[in-house]
Tab-separated table of C-alpha atoms in Angstrom:
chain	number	residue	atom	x	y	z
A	16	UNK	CA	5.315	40.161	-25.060
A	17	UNK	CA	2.995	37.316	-23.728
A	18	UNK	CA	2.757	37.251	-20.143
A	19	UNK	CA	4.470	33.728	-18.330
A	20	UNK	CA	2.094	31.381	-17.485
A	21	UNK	CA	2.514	29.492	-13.831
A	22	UNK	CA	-0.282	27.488	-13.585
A	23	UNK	CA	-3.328	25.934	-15.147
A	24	UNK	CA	-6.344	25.747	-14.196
A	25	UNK	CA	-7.747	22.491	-15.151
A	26	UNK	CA	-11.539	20.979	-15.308
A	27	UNK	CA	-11.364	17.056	-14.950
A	28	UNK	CA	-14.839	15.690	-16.727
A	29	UNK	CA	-14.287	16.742	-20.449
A	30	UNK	CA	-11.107	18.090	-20.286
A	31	UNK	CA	-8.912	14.924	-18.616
A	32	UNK	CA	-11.249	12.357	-18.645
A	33	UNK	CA	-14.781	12.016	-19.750
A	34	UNK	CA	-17.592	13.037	-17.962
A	35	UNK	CA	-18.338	11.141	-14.602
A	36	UNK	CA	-21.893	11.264	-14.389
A	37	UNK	CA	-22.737	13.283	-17.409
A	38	UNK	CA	-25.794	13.236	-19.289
A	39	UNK	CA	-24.954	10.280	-21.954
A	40	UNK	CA	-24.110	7.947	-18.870
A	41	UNK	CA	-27.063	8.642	-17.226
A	42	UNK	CA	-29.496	7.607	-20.477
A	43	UNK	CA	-27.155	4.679	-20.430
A	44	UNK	CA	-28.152	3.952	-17.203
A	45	UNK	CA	-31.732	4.445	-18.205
A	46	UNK	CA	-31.465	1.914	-20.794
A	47	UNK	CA	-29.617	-0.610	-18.694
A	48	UNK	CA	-31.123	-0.875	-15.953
A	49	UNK	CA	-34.726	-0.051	-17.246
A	50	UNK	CA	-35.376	3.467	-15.661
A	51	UNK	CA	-37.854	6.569	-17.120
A	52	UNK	CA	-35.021	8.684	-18.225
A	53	UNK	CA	-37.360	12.179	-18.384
A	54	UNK	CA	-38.015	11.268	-14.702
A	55	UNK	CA	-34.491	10.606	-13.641
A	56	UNK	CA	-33.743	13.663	-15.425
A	57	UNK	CA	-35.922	15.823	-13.676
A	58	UNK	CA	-34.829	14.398	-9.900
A	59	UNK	CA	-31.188	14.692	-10.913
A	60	UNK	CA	-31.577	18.351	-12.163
A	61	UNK	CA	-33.133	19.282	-8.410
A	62	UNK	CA	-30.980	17.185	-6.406
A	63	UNK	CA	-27.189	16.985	-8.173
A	64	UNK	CA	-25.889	20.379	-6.887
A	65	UNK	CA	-26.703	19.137	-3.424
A	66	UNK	CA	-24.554	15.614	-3.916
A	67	UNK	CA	-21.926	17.937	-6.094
A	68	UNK	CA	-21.513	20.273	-2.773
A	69	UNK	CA	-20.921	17.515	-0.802
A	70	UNK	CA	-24.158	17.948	1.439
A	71	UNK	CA	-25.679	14.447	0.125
A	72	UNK	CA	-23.298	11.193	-0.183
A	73	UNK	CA	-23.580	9.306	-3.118
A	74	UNK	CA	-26.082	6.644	-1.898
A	75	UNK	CA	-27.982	9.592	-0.674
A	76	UNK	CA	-28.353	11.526	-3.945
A	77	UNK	CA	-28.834	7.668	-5.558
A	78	UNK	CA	-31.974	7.169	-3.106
A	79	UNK	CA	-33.562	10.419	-4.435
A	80	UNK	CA	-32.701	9.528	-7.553
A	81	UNK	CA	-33.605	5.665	-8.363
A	82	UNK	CA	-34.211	3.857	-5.357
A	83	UNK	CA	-37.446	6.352	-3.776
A	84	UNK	CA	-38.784	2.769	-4.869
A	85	UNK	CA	-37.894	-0.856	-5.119
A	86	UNK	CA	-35.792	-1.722	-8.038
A	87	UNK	CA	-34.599	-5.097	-9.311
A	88	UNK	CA	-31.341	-4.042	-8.970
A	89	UNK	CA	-29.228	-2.926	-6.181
A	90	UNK	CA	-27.446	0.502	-5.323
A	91	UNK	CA	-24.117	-1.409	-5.452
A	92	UNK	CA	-25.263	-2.644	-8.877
A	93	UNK	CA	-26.084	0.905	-9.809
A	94	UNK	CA	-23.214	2.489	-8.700
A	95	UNK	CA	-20.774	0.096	-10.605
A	96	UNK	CA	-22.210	1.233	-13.139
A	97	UNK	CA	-21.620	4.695	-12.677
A	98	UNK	CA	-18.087	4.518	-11.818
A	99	UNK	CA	-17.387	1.869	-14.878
A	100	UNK	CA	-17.937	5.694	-17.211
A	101	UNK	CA	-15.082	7.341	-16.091
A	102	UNK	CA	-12.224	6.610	-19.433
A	103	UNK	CA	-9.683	8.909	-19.743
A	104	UNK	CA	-8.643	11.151	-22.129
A	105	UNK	CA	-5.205	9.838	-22.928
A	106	UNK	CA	-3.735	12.418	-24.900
A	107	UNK	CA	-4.752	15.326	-22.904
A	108	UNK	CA	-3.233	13.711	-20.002
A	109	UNK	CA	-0.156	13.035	-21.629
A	110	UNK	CA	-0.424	16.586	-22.986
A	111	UNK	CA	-0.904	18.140	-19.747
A	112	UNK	CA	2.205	15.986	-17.707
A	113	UNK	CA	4.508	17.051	-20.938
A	114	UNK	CA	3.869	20.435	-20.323
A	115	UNK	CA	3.812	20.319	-16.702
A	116	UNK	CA	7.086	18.647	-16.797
A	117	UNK	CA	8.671	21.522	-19.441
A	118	UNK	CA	7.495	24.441	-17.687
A	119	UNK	CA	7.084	23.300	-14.183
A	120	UNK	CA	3.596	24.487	-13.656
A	121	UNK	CA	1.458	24.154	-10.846
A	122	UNK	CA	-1.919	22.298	-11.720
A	123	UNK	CA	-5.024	23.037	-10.261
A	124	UNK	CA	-8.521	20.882	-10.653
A	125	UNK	CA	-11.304	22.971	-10.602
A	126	UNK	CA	-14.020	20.327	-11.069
A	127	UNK	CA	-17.872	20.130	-10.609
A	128	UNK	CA	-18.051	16.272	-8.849
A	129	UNK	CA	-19.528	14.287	-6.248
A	130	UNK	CA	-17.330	12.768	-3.402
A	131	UNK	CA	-17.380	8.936	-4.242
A	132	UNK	CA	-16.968	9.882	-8.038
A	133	UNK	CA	-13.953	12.121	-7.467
A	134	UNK	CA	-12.124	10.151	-5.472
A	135	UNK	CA	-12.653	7.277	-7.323
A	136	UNK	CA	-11.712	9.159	-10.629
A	137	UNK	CA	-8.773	10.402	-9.144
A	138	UNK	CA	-7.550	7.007	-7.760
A	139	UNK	CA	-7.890	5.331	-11.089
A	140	UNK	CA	-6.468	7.669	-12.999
A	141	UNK	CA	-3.263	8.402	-10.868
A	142	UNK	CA	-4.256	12.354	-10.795
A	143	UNK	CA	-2.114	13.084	-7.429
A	144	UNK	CA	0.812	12.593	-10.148
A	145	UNK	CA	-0.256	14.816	-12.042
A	146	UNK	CA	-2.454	17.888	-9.757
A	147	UNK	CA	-1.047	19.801	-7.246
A	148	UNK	CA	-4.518	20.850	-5.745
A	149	UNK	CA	-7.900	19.537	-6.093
A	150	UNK	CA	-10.316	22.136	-6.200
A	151	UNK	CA	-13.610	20.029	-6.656
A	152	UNK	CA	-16.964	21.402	-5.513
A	153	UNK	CA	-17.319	18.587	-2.916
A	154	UNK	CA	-14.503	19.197	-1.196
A	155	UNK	CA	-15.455	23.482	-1.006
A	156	UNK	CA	-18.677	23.147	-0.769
A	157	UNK	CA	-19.693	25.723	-3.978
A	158	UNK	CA	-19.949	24.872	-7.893
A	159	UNK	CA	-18.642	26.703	-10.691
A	160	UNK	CA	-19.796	29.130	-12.461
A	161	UNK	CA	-19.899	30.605	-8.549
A	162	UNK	CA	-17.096	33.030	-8.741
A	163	UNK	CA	-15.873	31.896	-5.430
A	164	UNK	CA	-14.927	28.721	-6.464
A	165	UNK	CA	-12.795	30.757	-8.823
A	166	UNK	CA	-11.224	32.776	-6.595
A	167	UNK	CA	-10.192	29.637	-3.943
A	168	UNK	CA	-8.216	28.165	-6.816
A	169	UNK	CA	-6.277	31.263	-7.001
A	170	UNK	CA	-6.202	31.354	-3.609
A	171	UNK	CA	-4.226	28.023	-3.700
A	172	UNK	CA	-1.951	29.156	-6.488
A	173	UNK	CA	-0.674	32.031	-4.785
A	174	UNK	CA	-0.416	33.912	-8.081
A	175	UNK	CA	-1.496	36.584	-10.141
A	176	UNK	CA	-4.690	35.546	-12.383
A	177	UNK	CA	-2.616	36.783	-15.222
A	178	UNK	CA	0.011	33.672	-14.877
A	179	UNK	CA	-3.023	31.248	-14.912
A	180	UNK	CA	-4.805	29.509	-17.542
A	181	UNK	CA	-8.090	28.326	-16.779
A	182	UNK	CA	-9.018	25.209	-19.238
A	183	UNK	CA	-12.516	24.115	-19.571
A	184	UNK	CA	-15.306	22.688	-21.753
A	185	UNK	CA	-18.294	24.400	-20.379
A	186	UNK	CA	-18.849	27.562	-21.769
A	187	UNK	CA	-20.652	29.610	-19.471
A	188	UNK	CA	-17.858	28.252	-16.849
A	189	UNK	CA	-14.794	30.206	-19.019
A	190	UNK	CA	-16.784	33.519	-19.539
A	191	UNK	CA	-17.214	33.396	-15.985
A	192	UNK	CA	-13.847	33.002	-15.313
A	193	UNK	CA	-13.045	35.574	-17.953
A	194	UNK	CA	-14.595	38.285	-16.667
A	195	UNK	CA	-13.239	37.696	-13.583
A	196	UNK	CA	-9.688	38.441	-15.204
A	197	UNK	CA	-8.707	35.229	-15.561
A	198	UNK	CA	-7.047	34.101	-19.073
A	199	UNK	CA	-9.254	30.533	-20.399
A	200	UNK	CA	-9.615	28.489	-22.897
A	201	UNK	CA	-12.391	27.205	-23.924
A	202	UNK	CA	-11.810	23.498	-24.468
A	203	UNK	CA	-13.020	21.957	-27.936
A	204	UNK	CA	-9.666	18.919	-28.322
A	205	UNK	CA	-6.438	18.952	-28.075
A	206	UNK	CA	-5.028	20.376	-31.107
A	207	UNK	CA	-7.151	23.542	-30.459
A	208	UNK	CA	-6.059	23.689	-26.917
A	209	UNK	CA	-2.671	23.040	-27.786
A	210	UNK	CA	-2.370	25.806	-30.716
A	211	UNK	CA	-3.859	28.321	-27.819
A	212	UNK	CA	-1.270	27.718	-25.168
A	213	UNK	CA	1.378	27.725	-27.775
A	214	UNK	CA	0.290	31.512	-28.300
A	215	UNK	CA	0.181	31.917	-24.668
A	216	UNK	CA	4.015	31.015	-24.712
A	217	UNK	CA	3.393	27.297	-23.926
A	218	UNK	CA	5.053	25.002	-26.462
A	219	UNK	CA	6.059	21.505	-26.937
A	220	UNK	CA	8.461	22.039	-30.317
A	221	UNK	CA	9.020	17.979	-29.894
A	222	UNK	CA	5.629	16.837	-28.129
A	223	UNK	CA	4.292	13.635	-30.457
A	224	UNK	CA	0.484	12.647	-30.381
A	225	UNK	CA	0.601	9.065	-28.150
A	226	UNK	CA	-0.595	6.066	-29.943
A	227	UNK	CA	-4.139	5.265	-27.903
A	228	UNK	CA	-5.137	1.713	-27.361
C-alpha cells in the first residue's frame, strides 16, 4: 500500500517556470547585447553561487560579470533583459494547483535563485497562491545539492520524508535527495511527472491538459 503523500517538494526554474538565468538566456544575452560568451561563462561559473546565496545583490554579481568594464549598455538595460526570460510553464502550474487543491498538500520551493530574480519570478507569476514556503538558496544562504538545504525544507514541512515528494529537473539534485530518504522525481514533462505521482497515489481521474496561448 503506497504511503500518503503530504507535501511536494517543488524546484521553480524547469519545473514551474523556465529557467531564470539559465544557460540559453545567458548566450542570449551574449548575442544581444554583444558580450564574449566563453568569458561570461567563465565569471558566472566563479561568481553565481555567491549571488545564488544571497552574499552578492544582483547588480553586484552583474558588475563581476559584464560591467568590470564600460559597456554601451546599462545595468538597467541588462537586467531587463534578464528578468524578460522568466515564462511559465502553464500546465505544470495548473497541474500542480489541481492537485494541491484535491489533496490539500503543502508546497514547498526548493529553488537555486538569486534575490532580485526570485522575487521578481514569484511576483509575476502569483507563486504565494500557489507555495506555502519558499525555500530558495538566497533566502538560506546554501544551494542544493547541499543536503542541508534538504533537510530545512523538511524542517518547514513538519513531516516525515516519506509523505514528501521532491520534484526536480536536475539530476544530481534528486539522487541527492534520494539518498537522503526522500521519495523524487526526476522531472522530464508533465505527462511523465504526472504518470509517477499517480503511482505514488496522486491522481487527477478528471484533470484536462489547459489550452496554452
Amino acid at each position: 500500500m503506497a504511503t500518503e503523500v503530504k507535501a511536494l517538494l517543488l524546484d521553480i526554474g524547469g519545473v514551474l517556470l523556465t529557467k531564470g538565468w539559465g544557460r540559453e538566456s545567458r548566450r542570449l544575452a551574449a548575442e544581444r547585447f554583444g558580450l564574449d560568451y566563453e568569458d561570461m561563462c567563465e565569471r558566472h561559473e566563479l561568481v553565481v553561487h555567491l549571488y545564488e546565496e544571497g552574499k552578492l545583490t544582483l547588480q553586484e554579481y552583474l558588475h563581476r560579470l559584464v560591467f568590470y568594464s564600460e559597456r554601451r549598455f546599462t545595468p538597467e538595460q541588462f537586467i531587463a533583459f534578464i528578468m524578460e526570460q522568466s515564462k511559465p510553464l502553464s500546465d505544470m502550474l495548473f497541474f500542480v494547483r489541481e492537485l494541491k487543491a484535491r489533496y490539500n498538500l503543502k508546497t514547498v520551493a526548493l529553488s537555486n535563485e538569486g534575490r532580485e530574480i526570485t522575487e521578481h519570478r514569484i511576483r509575476l507569476f502569483d507563486l504565494v497562491s500557489l507555495i506555502d514556503f519558499f525555500v530558495c538558496s538566497c533566502y538560506v544562504g546554501t544551494l542544493k545539492p547541499d543536503p542541508g538545504i534538504f533537510r530545512f525544507a523538511l524542517d518547514q514541512v513538519q513531516l516525515d520524508r516519506e509523505h514528501v515528494v521532491f520534484i526536480d529537473d536536475t539530476a544530481l539534485h534528486v539522487e541527492v535527495a534520494r539518498e537522503l530518504g526522500i521519495p523524487c522525481i526526476h522531472h522530464k514533462g508533465l505527462d511523465p511527472t504526472r504518470a509517477q505521482l499517480a503511482a505514488m497515489g496522486l491522481v487527477l481521474p478528471d484533470y484536462v491538459r489547459p489550452a496554452l496561448e
